[in-house]
CSV table of C-alpha atoms in Angstrom, one decimal:
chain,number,residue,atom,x,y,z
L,1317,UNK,CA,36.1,14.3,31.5
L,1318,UNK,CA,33.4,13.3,28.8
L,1319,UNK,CA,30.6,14.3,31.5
L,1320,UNK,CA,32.2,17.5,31.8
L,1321,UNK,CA,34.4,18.6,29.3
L,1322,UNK,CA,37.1,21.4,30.3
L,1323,UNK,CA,36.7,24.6,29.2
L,1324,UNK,CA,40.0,24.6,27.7
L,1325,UNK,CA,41.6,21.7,26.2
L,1326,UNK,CA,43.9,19.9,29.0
L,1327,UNK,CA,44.5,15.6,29.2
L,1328,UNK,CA,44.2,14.3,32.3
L,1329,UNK,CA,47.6,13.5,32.1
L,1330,UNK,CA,48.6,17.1,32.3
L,1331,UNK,CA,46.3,17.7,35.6
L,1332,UNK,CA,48.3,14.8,37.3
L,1333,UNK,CA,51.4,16.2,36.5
L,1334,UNK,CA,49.5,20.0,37.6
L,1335,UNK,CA,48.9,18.7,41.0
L,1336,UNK,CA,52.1,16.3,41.2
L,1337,UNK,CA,54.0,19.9,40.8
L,1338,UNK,CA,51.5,21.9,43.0
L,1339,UNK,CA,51.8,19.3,46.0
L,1340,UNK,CA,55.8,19.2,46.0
L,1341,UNK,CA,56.5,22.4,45.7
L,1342,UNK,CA,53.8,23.3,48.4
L,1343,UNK,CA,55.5,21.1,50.7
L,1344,UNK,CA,59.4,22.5,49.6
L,1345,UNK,CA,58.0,26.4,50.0
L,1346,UNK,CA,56.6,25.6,53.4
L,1347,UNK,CA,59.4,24.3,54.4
L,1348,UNK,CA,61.9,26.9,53.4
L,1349,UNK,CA,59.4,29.3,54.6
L,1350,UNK,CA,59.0,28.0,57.8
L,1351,UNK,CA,54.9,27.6,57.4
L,1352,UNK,CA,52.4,25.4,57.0
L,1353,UNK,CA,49.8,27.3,55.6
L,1354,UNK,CA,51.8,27.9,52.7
L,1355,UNK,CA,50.8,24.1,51.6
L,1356,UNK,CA,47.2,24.6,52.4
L,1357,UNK,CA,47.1,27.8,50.5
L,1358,UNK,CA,48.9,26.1,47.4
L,1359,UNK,CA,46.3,23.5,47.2
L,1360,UNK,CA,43.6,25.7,47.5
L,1361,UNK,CA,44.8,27.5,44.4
L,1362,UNK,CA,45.1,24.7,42.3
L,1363,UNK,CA,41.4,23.2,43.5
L,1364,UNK,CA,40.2,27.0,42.4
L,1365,UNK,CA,42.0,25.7,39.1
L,1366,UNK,CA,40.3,23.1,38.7
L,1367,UNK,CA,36.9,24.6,39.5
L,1368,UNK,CA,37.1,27.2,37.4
L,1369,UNK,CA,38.6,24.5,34.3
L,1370,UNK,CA,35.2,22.5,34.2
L,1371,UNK,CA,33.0,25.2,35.8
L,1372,UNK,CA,30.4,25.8,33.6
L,1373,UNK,CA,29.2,29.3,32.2
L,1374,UNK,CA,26.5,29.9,33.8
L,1375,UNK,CA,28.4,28.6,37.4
L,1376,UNK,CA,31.1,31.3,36.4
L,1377,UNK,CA,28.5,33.9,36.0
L,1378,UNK,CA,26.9,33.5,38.9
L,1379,UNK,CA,30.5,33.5,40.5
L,1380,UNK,CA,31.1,36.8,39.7
């Protein structure tokens, strides 16, 4: 995280936690929901998370 800093202050402590969250409860809603792709589209939030939390400004310009 020193070679690239966050764009908002986070440990990486509290991402583990993020994704230990995010991955269970992906697997519990596509269970109850009877769908797979409900996993797959949980994860792919969080990895947008994550891209956008140490993109940097000029990456989230051209992004837009």
């Amino acid at each position: 995280m020193k070679k690239y800093p966050p764009r908002n202050p986070v440990s990486p402590s509290q991402l583990a936690d993020g994704f230990t969250v995010v991955l269970k409860g992906a697997f519990i809603l596509a269970k109850a929901m009877n769908d797979a792709r409900m996993a797959s589209e949980q994860l792919r939030l969080y990895r947008n998370y994550i891209e956008l939390l140490f993109a940097a400004p000029a990456q989230m310009r051209a992004a837009a």
